[in-house]
Short mmCIF file of N, CA and C in Angstrom, two decimals:
data_model
loop_
_atom_site.label_atom_id
_atom_site.label_comp_id
_atom_site.label_asym_id
_atom_site.label_seq_id
_atom_site.Cartn_x
_atom_site.Cartn_y
_atom_site.Cartn_z
N UNK A 1 0.92 -1.11 -0.04
CA UNK A 1 -0.03 -0.14 -0.13
C UNK A 1 0.86 1.23 -0.07
N UNK A 2 1.88 1.31 0.92
CA UNK A 2 2.85 2.41 1.12
C UNK A 2 3.38 2.57 -0.68
N UNK A 3 3.73 1.55 -1.23
CA UNK A 3 4.34 1.68 -2.55
C UNK A 3 3.46 2.38 -3.37
N UNK A 4 2.21 2.07 -3.50
CA UNK A 4 1.24 2.69 -4.31
C UNK A 4 1.28 4.25 -3.98
N UNK A 5 1.14 4.62 -2.62
CA UNK A 5 1.37 5.89 -2.37
C UNK A 5 2.46 6.72 -2.78
N UNK A 6 3.34 6.06 -2.81
CA UNK A 6 4.85 6.62 -2.78
C UNK A 6 5.03 6.98 -4.49
N UNK A 7 4.46 5.88 -5.36
CA UNK A 7 4.42 5.92 -6.86
C UNK A 7 3.52 7.05 -7.00
N UNK A 8 2.26 7.17 -6.60
CA UNK A 8 1.24 8.09 -6.99
C UNK A 8 1.97 9.56 -6.97
N UNK A 9 2.75 9.91 -5.56
CA UNK A 9 3.24 11.02 -5.44
C UNK A 9 4.28 11.46 -6.26
N UNK A 10 5.01 10.32 -6.64
CA UNK A 10 5.97 10.69 -7.64
C UNK A 10 5.42 10.91 -8.99
N UNK A 11 4.46 10.23 -9.29
CA UNK A 11 3.83 10.54 -10.76
C UNK A 11 3.36 12.04 -10.60
N UNK A 12 2.66 12.50 -9.62
CA UNK A 12 2.27 13.92 -9.47
C UNK A 12 3.37 14.89 -9.60
N UNK A 13 4.68 14.66 -8.83
CA UNK A 13 5.79 15.42 -8.84
C UNK A 13 6.21 15.48 -10.21
N UNK A 14 6.21 14.47 -10.95
CA UNK A 14 6.98 14.23 -12.46
C UNK A 14 6.07 14.92 -13.18
N UNK A 15 4.59 15.05 -13.22
CA UNK A 15 3.78 15.65 -14.02
C UNK A 15 4.04 17.37 -13.73
N UNK A 16 4.30 17.73 -12.62
CA UNK A 16 4.43 19.02 -12.15
C UNK A 16 5.90 19.48 -12.91
N UNK A 17 6.91 18.88 -12.56
CA UNK A 17 8.04 19.09 -13.21
C UNK A 17 7.93 19.04 -14.82
N UNK A 18 7.51 18.33 -15.33
CA UNK A 18 7.22 18.41 -16.84
C UNK A 18 6.28 19.65 -17.28
N UNK A 19 5.40 19.95 -16.64
CA UNK A 19 4.63 21.35 -16.96
C UNK A 19 5.66 22.53 -16.68
N UNK A 20 6.23 22.67 -15.73
CA UNK A 20 7.30 23.58 -15.55
C UNK A 20 8.35 23.86 -16.54
N UNK A 21 8.81 22.51 -16.86
CA UNK A 21 9.76 22.57 -17.85
C UNK A 21 9.24 23.20 -19.14
N UNK A 22 7.90 22.80 -19.62
CA UNK A 22 7.19 23.40 -20.80
C UNK A 22 7.04 24.69 -20.68
N UNK A 23 6.69 25.25 -19.53
CA UNK A 23 6.42 26.65 -19.35
C UNK A 23 7.50 27.55 -19.61
N UNK A 24 8.62 27.06 -18.82
CA UNK A 24 9.96 27.62 -19.03
C UNK A 24 10.55 27.80 -20.36
N UNK A 25 10.25 26.36 -21.10
CA UNK A 25 10.99 26.55 -22.55
C UNK A 25 9.96 27.62 -23.49
N UNK A 26 8.57 27.57 -23.21
CA UNK A 26 7.90 28.77 -23.89
C UNK A 26 8.34 30.09 -23.47
N UNK A 27 8.53 30.50 -22.37
CA UNK A 27 8.96 31.88 -21.81
C UNK A 27 10.36 32.11 -22.50
N UNK A 28 11.37 31.20 -22.70
CA UNK A 28 12.53 31.29 -23.17
C UNK A 28 12.25 31.68 -24.50
N UNK A 29 11.56 30.92 -25.47
CA UNK A 29 11.37 31.00 -26.63
C UNK A 29 10.60 32.51 -27.10
N UNK A 30 9.61 33.05 -26.06
CA UNK A 30 8.99 34.26 -26.22
C UNK A 30 9.87 35.35 -26.08
N UNK A 31 10.90 35.23 -25.10
CA UNK A 31 11.87 35.97 -24.93
C UNK A 31 12.91 36.38 -26.13
N UNK A 32 13.18 35.19 -26.62
CA UNK A 32 14.19 35.29 -27.80
C UNK A 32 13.57 35.86 -28.99
N UNK A 33 12.37 35.76 -29.25
CA UNK A 33 11.55 36.40 -30.36
C UNK A 33 11.65 37.94 -30.12
N UNK A 34 11.35 38.29 -28.75
CA UNK A 34 11.49 39.68 -28.41
C UNK A 34 12.64 40.47 -28.72
N UNK A 35 13.78 39.73 -28.22
CA UNK A 35 15.08 40.07 -28.39
C UNK A 35 15.70 40.24 -30.09
N UNK A 36 15.04 39.31 -30.65
CA UNK A 36 15.44 39.38 -32.17
C UNK A 36 14.53 40.47 -32.82
N UNK A 37 13.20 40.66 -32.50
CA UNK A 37 12.61 41.74 -32.97
C UNK A 37 13.15 43.21 -32.61
N UNK A 38 13.60 43.35 -31.15
CA UNK A 38 14.18 44.59 -31.13
C UNK A 38 15.47 44.87 -31.64
N UNK A 39 16.28 43.75 -31.85
CA UNK A 39 17.58 43.79 -33.00
C UNK A 39 17.14 44.26 -34.21
N UNK A 40 16.09 43.57 -34.79
CA UNK A 40 15.99 43.94 -36.43
C UNK A 40 15.29 45.20 -36.36
N UNK A 41 14.48 45.77 -35.40
CA UNK A 41 13.98 47.28 -35.61
C UNK A 41 15.26 48.23 -35.46
N UNK A 42 16.18 47.95 -34.53
CA UNK A 42 17.19 48.79 -34.26
C UNK A 42 18.08 48.82 -35.77
N UNK A 43 18.18 47.67 -36.17
CA UNK A 43 19.19 47.48 -37.50
C UNK A 43 18.40 48.29 -38.73
N UNK A 44 17.08 48.28 -38.61
CA UNK A 44 16.46 48.97 -39.77
C UNK A 44 16.67 50.45 -39.31
N UNK A 45 16.74 51.10 -38.41
CA UNK A 45 17.04 52.34 -38.18
C UNK A 45 18.45 52.80 -38.61
N UNK A 46 19.17 51.92 -38.25
CA UNK A 46 20.76 52.04 -38.49
C UNK A 46 20.90 52.05 -40.04
N UNK A 47 20.15 51.07 -40.67
CA UNK A 47 20.46 51.00 -42.15
C UNK A 47 19.71 52.51 -42.92
N UNK A 48 18.81 52.89 -41.94
CA UNK A 48 18.33 54.34 -42.57
C UNK A 48 19.53 55.46 -42.32
N UNK A 49 19.84 55.36 -41.46
CA UNK A 49 21.18 56.34 -41.17
C UNK A 49 22.28 55.95 -42.12
N UNK A 50 22.59 54.90 -42.50
CA UNK A 50 23.40 54.73 -43.46
C UNK A 50 23.13 55.22 -44.67
N UNK A 51 21.91 55.01 -45.34
CA UNK A 51 21.38 55.65 -46.46
C UNK A 51 21.33 56.97 -46.36
N UNK A 52 21.05 57.75 -45.40
CA UNK A 52 20.99 58.98 -45.08
C UNK A 52 22.58 59.62 -45.41
N UNK A 53 23.46 58.91 -44.75
CA UNK A 53 24.80 59.44 -45.06
C UNK A 53 25.23 59.44 -46.55
N UNK A 54 24.84 58.52 -47.13
CA UNK A 54 25.29 58.23 -48.57
C UNK A 54 24.41 59.20 -49.27
N UNK A 55 23.15 59.27 -49.29
CA UNK A 55 22.39 60.25 -50.02
C UNK A 55 21.11 60.60 -49.59
N UNK A 56 21.32 61.71 -49.07
CA UNK A 56 20.00 62.33 -48.24
C UNK A 56 18.66 62.41 -49.04
N UNK A 57 18.53 62.53 -50.23
CA UNK A 57 17.53 62.63 -51.04
C UNK A 57 16.83 61.31 -51.11
N UNK A 58 17.62 60.33 -51.16
CA UNK A 58 16.91 59.08 -51.31
C UNK A 58 15.86 58.67 -50.28
N UNK A 59 15.99 59.35 -48.86
CA UNK A 59 15.19 59.17 -47.95
C UNK A 59 14.05 60.45 -48.07
N UNK A 60 14.55 61.33 -48.32
CA UNK A 60 13.52 62.60 -48.41
C UNK A 60 12.64 62.37 -49.78
N UNK A 61 12.91 61.79 -50.56
CA UNK A 61 12.04 61.29 -51.86
C UNK A 61 10.68 60.47 -51.28
N UNK A 62 10.91 59.83 -50.15
CA UNK A 62 9.92 58.59 -49.67
C UNK A 62 8.89 59.45 -49.30
N UNK A 63 8.90 60.57 -48.61
CA UNK A 63 7.74 61.38 -48.15
C UNK A 63 6.79 61.84 -49.14
N UNK A 64 7.09 61.91 -50.29
CA UNK A 64 6.30 62.41 -51.41
C UNK A 64 5.55 63.44 -51.05
N UNK A 65 5.85 64.31 -50.24
CA UNK A 65 5.37 65.72 -49.82
C UNK A 65 3.95 65.46 -49.19
N UNK A 66 3.65 64.41 -48.83
CA UNK A 66 2.21 64.17 -48.27
C UNK A 66 2.28 63.62 -46.71
N UNK A 67 2.00 64.54 -45.65
CA UNK A 67 2.13 63.97 -44.59
C UNK A 67 1.14 63.20 -43.87
N UNK A 68 0.12 62.87 -44.68
CA UNK A 68 -1.04 62.15 -44.15
C UNK A 68 -0.94 60.71 -44.71
N UNK A 69 0.16 60.23 -45.49
CA UNK A 69 0.23 59.32 -46.07
C UNK A 69 1.46 58.42 -45.39
N UNK A 70 1.07 57.19 -44.82
CA UNK A 70 2.08 56.37 -44.27
C UNK A 70 2.38 55.27 -45.05
N UNK A 71 3.14 55.38 -46.10
CA UNK A 71 3.44 54.26 -47.23
C UNK A 71 4.64 53.45 -46.47
N UNK A 72 4.35 52.22 -46.45
CA UNK A 72 5.49 51.30 -45.74
C UNK A 72 6.42 50.90 -46.72
N UNK A 73 7.84 51.27 -46.23
CA UNK A 73 8.74 50.71 -47.24
C UNK A 73 9.41 49.41 -46.43
N UNK A 74 10.43 48.97 -47.32
CA UNK A 74 11.20 47.74 -46.89
C UNK A 74 12.52 47.94 -47.27
N UNK A 75 13.44 47.29 -46.61
CA UNK A 75 14.93 47.30 -46.92
C UNK A 75 15.41 46.04 -47.35
N UNK A 76 16.19 45.99 -48.20
CA UNK A 76 17.05 44.84 -48.78
C UNK A 76 18.53 45.14 -48.93
N UNK A 77 19.30 44.14 -48.26
CA UNK A 77 20.78 44.63 -48.52
C UNK A 77 21.45 43.85 -49.94
N UNK A 78 22.03 44.59 -50.82
CA UNK A 78 22.66 44.25 -51.82
C UNK A 78 23.89 43.85 -51.79
N UNK A 79 24.14 42.32 -51.90
CA UNK A 79 25.67 41.95 -51.56
C UNK A 79 26.55 42.43 -52.78
N UNK A 80 25.76 42.38 -54.01
CA UNK A 80 26.63 42.88 -55.06
C UNK A 80 27.05 44.27 -55.01
N UNK A 81 26.23 45.28 -54.60
CA UNK A 81 26.38 46.69 -54.34
C UNK A 81 27.07 47.04 -53.07
N UNK A 82 26.80 45.99 -52.14
CA UNK A 82 27.18 46.38 -50.77
C UNK A 82 26.36 47.53 -50.37
N UNK A 83 25.19 47.63 -50.40
CA UNK A 83 24.47 48.78 -49.73
C UNK A 83 22.98 48.37 -49.68
N UNK A 84 22.26 49.32 -48.85
CA UNK A 84 20.71 48.86 -48.42
C UNK A 84 20.05 49.50 -49.59
N UNK A 85 19.17 48.88 -49.83
CA UNK A 85 18.00 49.11 -51.07
C UNK A 85 16.92 49.36 -50.26
N UNK A 86 15.94 50.39 -50.71
CA UNK A 86 14.61 50.74 -50.23
C UNK A 86 13.60 50.14 -51.31
N UNK A 87 12.85 49.17 -50.83
CA UNK A 87 11.95 48.44 -51.63
C UNK A 87 10.49 48.94 -51.34
N UNK A 88 9.53 49.02 -52.11
CA UNK A 88 8.14 49.13 -52.21
C UNK A 88 7.42 47.76 -51.95
N UNK A 89 8.09 46.66 -52.39
CA UNK A 89 7.38 45.44 -52.38
C UNK A 89 7.66 44.71 -50.95
N UNK A 90 6.69 44.10 -50.35
CA UNK A 90 7.09 43.36 -48.98
C UNK A 90 7.85 42.11 -49.52
N UNK A 91 9.09 42.01 -48.75
CA UNK A 91 9.84 40.66 -48.78
C UNK A 91 9.27 39.55 -47.84
N UNK A 92 9.85 38.62 -48.06
CA UNK A 92 9.54 37.42 -47.29
C UNK A 92 9.91 37.77 -45.79
N UNK A 93 9.04 37.27 -44.91
CA UNK A 93 9.41 37.48 -43.38
C UNK A 93 10.88 37.05 -43.11
N UNK A 94 11.37 37.72 -42.20
CA UNK A 94 12.78 37.19 -41.79
C UNK A 94 12.57 36.07 -40.88
N UNK A 95 13.25 34.97 -41.06
CA UNK A 95 13.11 33.54 -40.30
C UNK A 95 11.56 32.96 -40.39
N UNK A 96 11.12 33.64 -41.47
CA UNK A 96 9.60 33.08 -41.72
C UNK A 96 8.82 33.62 -40.53
N UNK A 97 9.11 34.71 -39.83
CA UNK A 97 8.29 35.40 -38.87
C UNK A 97 8.18 36.54 -38.67
N UNK A 98 9.15 37.43 -38.92
CA UNK A 98 9.19 38.66 -38.48
C UNK A 98 8.99 39.63 -39.98
N UNK A 99 8.07 40.46 -39.83
CA UNK A 99 7.66 41.31 -40.90
C UNK A 99 8.67 42.63 -40.51
N UNK A 100 9.42 43.39 -41.39
CA UNK A 100 10.13 44.51 -40.87
C UNK A 100 9.70 45.61 -42.04
N UNK A 101 9.48 46.89 -41.54
CA UNK A 101 9.03 48.03 -42.17
C UNK A 101 9.19 49.14 -41.69
N UNK A 102 9.09 50.43 -42.61
CA UNK A 102 9.65 51.58 -42.00
C UNK A 102 8.54 52.66 -43.08
N UNK A 103 8.43 53.74 -42.04
CA UNK A 103 7.88 54.90 -42.87
C UNK A 103 8.77 56.22 -42.43
N UNK A 104 8.59 56.97 -43.48
CA UNK A 104 9.58 58.30 -43.38
C UNK A 104 8.28 59.45 -43.59
N UNK A 105 8.61 60.35 -42.63
CA UNK A 105 7.50 61.46 -42.55
C UNK A 105 8.42 62.78 -42.65
N UNK A 106 7.65 63.85 -43.26
CA UNK A 106 8.30 65.09 -43.26
C UNK A 106 8.38 65.61 -41.76
N UNK A 107 9.18 66.58 -41.42
CA UNK A 107 9.11 67.18 -40.01
C UNK A 107 8.62 68.56 -40.41
N UNK A 108 7.80 68.94 -39.30
CA UNK A 108 7.23 70.40 -39.33
C UNK A 108 8.05 71.12 -38.15
N UNK A 109 8.27 72.35 -38.20
CA UNK A 109 8.91 73.29 -37.18
C UNK A 109 8.07 74.58 -37.25
N UNK A 110 8.00 75.03 -35.78
CA UNK A 110 7.49 76.32 -35.58
C UNK A 110 8.30 77.23 -36.24
N UNK A 111 7.79 78.21 -37.04
CA UNK A 111 8.55 78.99 -37.62
C UNK A 111 9.10 80.26 -36.70
N UNK A 112 8.59 80.35 -35.53
CA UNK A 112 9.14 81.22 -34.62
C UNK A 112 10.16 80.50 -33.59
N UNK A 113 9.83 79.46 -33.05
CA UNK A 113 10.83 78.89 -31.98
C UNK A 113 11.75 77.88 -32.77
N UNK A 114 11.32 77.22 -33.87
CA UNK A 114 12.14 76.34 -34.47
C UNK A 114 11.85 74.97 -33.88
N UNK A 115 11.05 74.77 -32.90
CA UNK A 115 10.71 73.47 -32.46
C UNK A 115 9.64 72.68 -33.10
N UNK A 116 9.96 71.38 -33.28
CA UNK A 116 9.28 70.48 -34.06
C UNK A 116 7.82 70.67 -33.35
N UNK A 117 6.77 70.69 -34.39
CA UNK A 117 5.32 70.60 -33.99
C UNK A 117 4.57 69.52 -34.93
N UNK A 118 3.51 68.92 -34.48
CA UNK A 118 2.89 68.15 -34.92
C UNK A 118 1.86 68.70 -36.28
N UNK A 119 1.51 70.03 -36.10
CA UNK A 119 0.74 70.68 -37.23
C UNK A 119 1.07 72.17 -37.04
N UNK A 120 0.65 72.84 -38.29
CA UNK A 120 0.84 74.32 -38.23
C UNK A 120 2.34 74.77 -38.53
N UNK A 121 3.25 74.01 -38.64
CA UNK A 121 4.59 74.50 -38.94
C UNK A 121 4.97 74.42 -40.34
N UNK A 122 5.93 74.94 -40.53
CA UNK A 122 6.78 74.74 -41.91
C UNK A 122 7.62 73.49 -42.11
N UNK A 123 7.56 73.01 -43.23
CA UNK A 123 8.47 71.78 -43.44
C UNK A 123 9.82 72.00 -43.42
N UNK A 124 10.57 71.31 -42.54
CA UNK A 124 11.97 71.26 -42.25
C UNK A 124 12.75 70.27 -43.23
N UNK A 125 13.41 71.06 -44.19
CA UNK A 125 13.76 69.96 -45.39
C UNK A 125 15.06 69.48 -44.94
N UNK A 126 15.49 69.56 -43.83
CA UNK A 126 16.89 69.13 -43.18
C UNK A 126 16.64 68.07 -42.26
N UNK A 127 15.22 67.60 -42.04
CA UNK A 127 15.04 66.53 -41.18
C UNK A 127 13.90 65.74 -41.49
N UNK A 128 14.02 64.50 -41.12
CA UNK A 128 13.02 63.54 -41.22
C UNK A 128 12.64 62.50 -40.22
N UNK A 129 11.49 62.36 -39.97
CA UNK A 129 11.02 61.40 -38.86
C UNK A 129 11.01 59.93 -39.53
N UNK A 130 11.68 59.09 -38.88
CA UNK A 130 11.71 57.72 -39.50
C UNK A 130 11.26 56.68 -38.22
N UNK A 131 10.37 55.81 -38.61
CA UNK A 131 9.49 54.98 -37.76
C UNK A 131 9.78 53.64 -38.30
N UNK A 132 10.52 52.63 -37.54
CA UNK A 132 10.56 51.22 -37.94
C UNK A 132 9.65 50.36 -37.01
N UNK A 133 9.24 49.14 -37.75
CA UNK A 133 8.32 48.41 -37.05
C UNK A 133 8.70 46.98 -37.53
N UNK A 134 8.67 46.34 -36.46
CA UNK A 134 8.90 44.83 -36.70
C UNK A 134 7.66 44.18 -36.02
N UNK A 135 6.91 43.27 -36.78
CA UNK A 135 5.81 42.71 -36.13
C UNK A 135 5.75 41.10 -36.29
N UNK A 136 4.99 40.33 -35.53
CA UNK A 136 5.13 38.83 -35.87
C UNK A 136 4.05 38.27 -34.85
N UNK A 137 3.65 37.12 -35.30
CA UNK A 137 2.45 36.49 -34.53
C UNK A 137 3.22 35.40 -33.53
N UNK A 138 2.41 35.62 -32.33
CA UNK A 138 2.97 34.54 -31.29
C UNK A 138 1.98 34.13 -30.48
N UNK A 139 1.65 32.96 -30.35
CA UNK A 139 0.44 32.25 -29.73
C UNK A 139 -0.84 32.83 -30.34
N UNK A 140 -1.06 33.11 -31.69
CA UNK A 140 -2.23 33.46 -32.21
C UNK A 140 -2.45 35.00 -31.74
N UNK A 141 -1.54 35.82 -31.22
CA UNK A 141 -1.71 37.07 -30.94
C UNK A 141 -0.45 38.00 -31.89
N UNK A 142 -0.90 39.04 -32.25
CA UNK A 142 0.01 39.74 -33.04
C UNK A 142 0.94 40.83 -32.14
N UNK A 143 2.19 40.52 -32.22
CA UNK A 143 3.10 41.38 -31.50
C UNK A 143 3.70 42.29 -32.36
N UNK A 144 4.14 43.48 -31.60
CA UNK A 144 4.98 44.24 -32.75
C UNK A 144 5.84 45.22 -31.75
N UNK A 145 7.09 45.92 -32.40
CA UNK A 145 7.85 46.64 -31.61
C UNK A 145 8.30 47.86 -32.69
N UNK A 146 8.05 48.98 -32.25
CA UNK A 146 8.09 50.15 -33.13
C UNK A 146 9.10 51.29 -32.47
N UNK A 147 10.04 51.65 -33.13
CA UNK A 147 10.63 52.82 -32.48
C UNK A 147 10.73 53.76 -33.72
N UNK A 148 11.18 54.96 -33.13
CA UNK A 148 11.33 56.22 -34.18
C UNK A 148 12.50 57.02 -33.94
N UNK A 149 13.01 57.79 -34.83
CA UNK A 149 14.14 58.69 -34.59
C UNK A 149 14.09 59.81 -35.70
N UNK A 150 14.52 60.93 -35.24
CA UNK A 150 14.87 62.00 -36.30
C UNK A 150 16.07 61.71 -36.95
N UNK A 151 16.10 61.99 -38.31
CA UNK A 151 17.25 62.02 -39.07
C UNK A 151 17.43 63.54 -39.57
N UNK A 152 18.79 63.92 -39.57
CA UNK A 152 18.98 65.15 -40.17
C UNK A 152 20.11 65.26 -41.27
N UNK A 153 19.97 66.16 -41.91
CA UNK A 153 20.90 66.34 -43.27
C UNK A 153 22.25 67.03 -42.83
N UNK A 154 22.61 66.84 -41.64
CA UNK A 154 24.04 67.24 -41.28
C UNK A 154 24.58 66.49 -40.30
#
């Protein structure tokens, strides 16, 4: 009888340990995806900085002078030319999971103070707002990471 009780307790403990191991493994996978997404969104902004340094107009032309349009763009690295290329066609997801895109917006400045404003200012031709987004699906839920930065022509 005592052997049956001991075996029953061991079975319960073993089941709990298996469940903990599964939960721990899922949390590690979730964390790895989040870290990868963070790295991809930072890489996108860095690539935009590189493009900006080479040719400012390549980014400025993406705003098309319309502040109300958020046209998503995508990056592709050309091994042949050793440079980043801006694309309008959505490429395959990275690792079959992560969709990476960015938008570029004009920056408005108050004509008196020179501060950045959301409306009512003059277009600053030497500044752009770049917003990079990485999105993916995790456990039937859409996740995303977005960061933005100002780029200047100096």
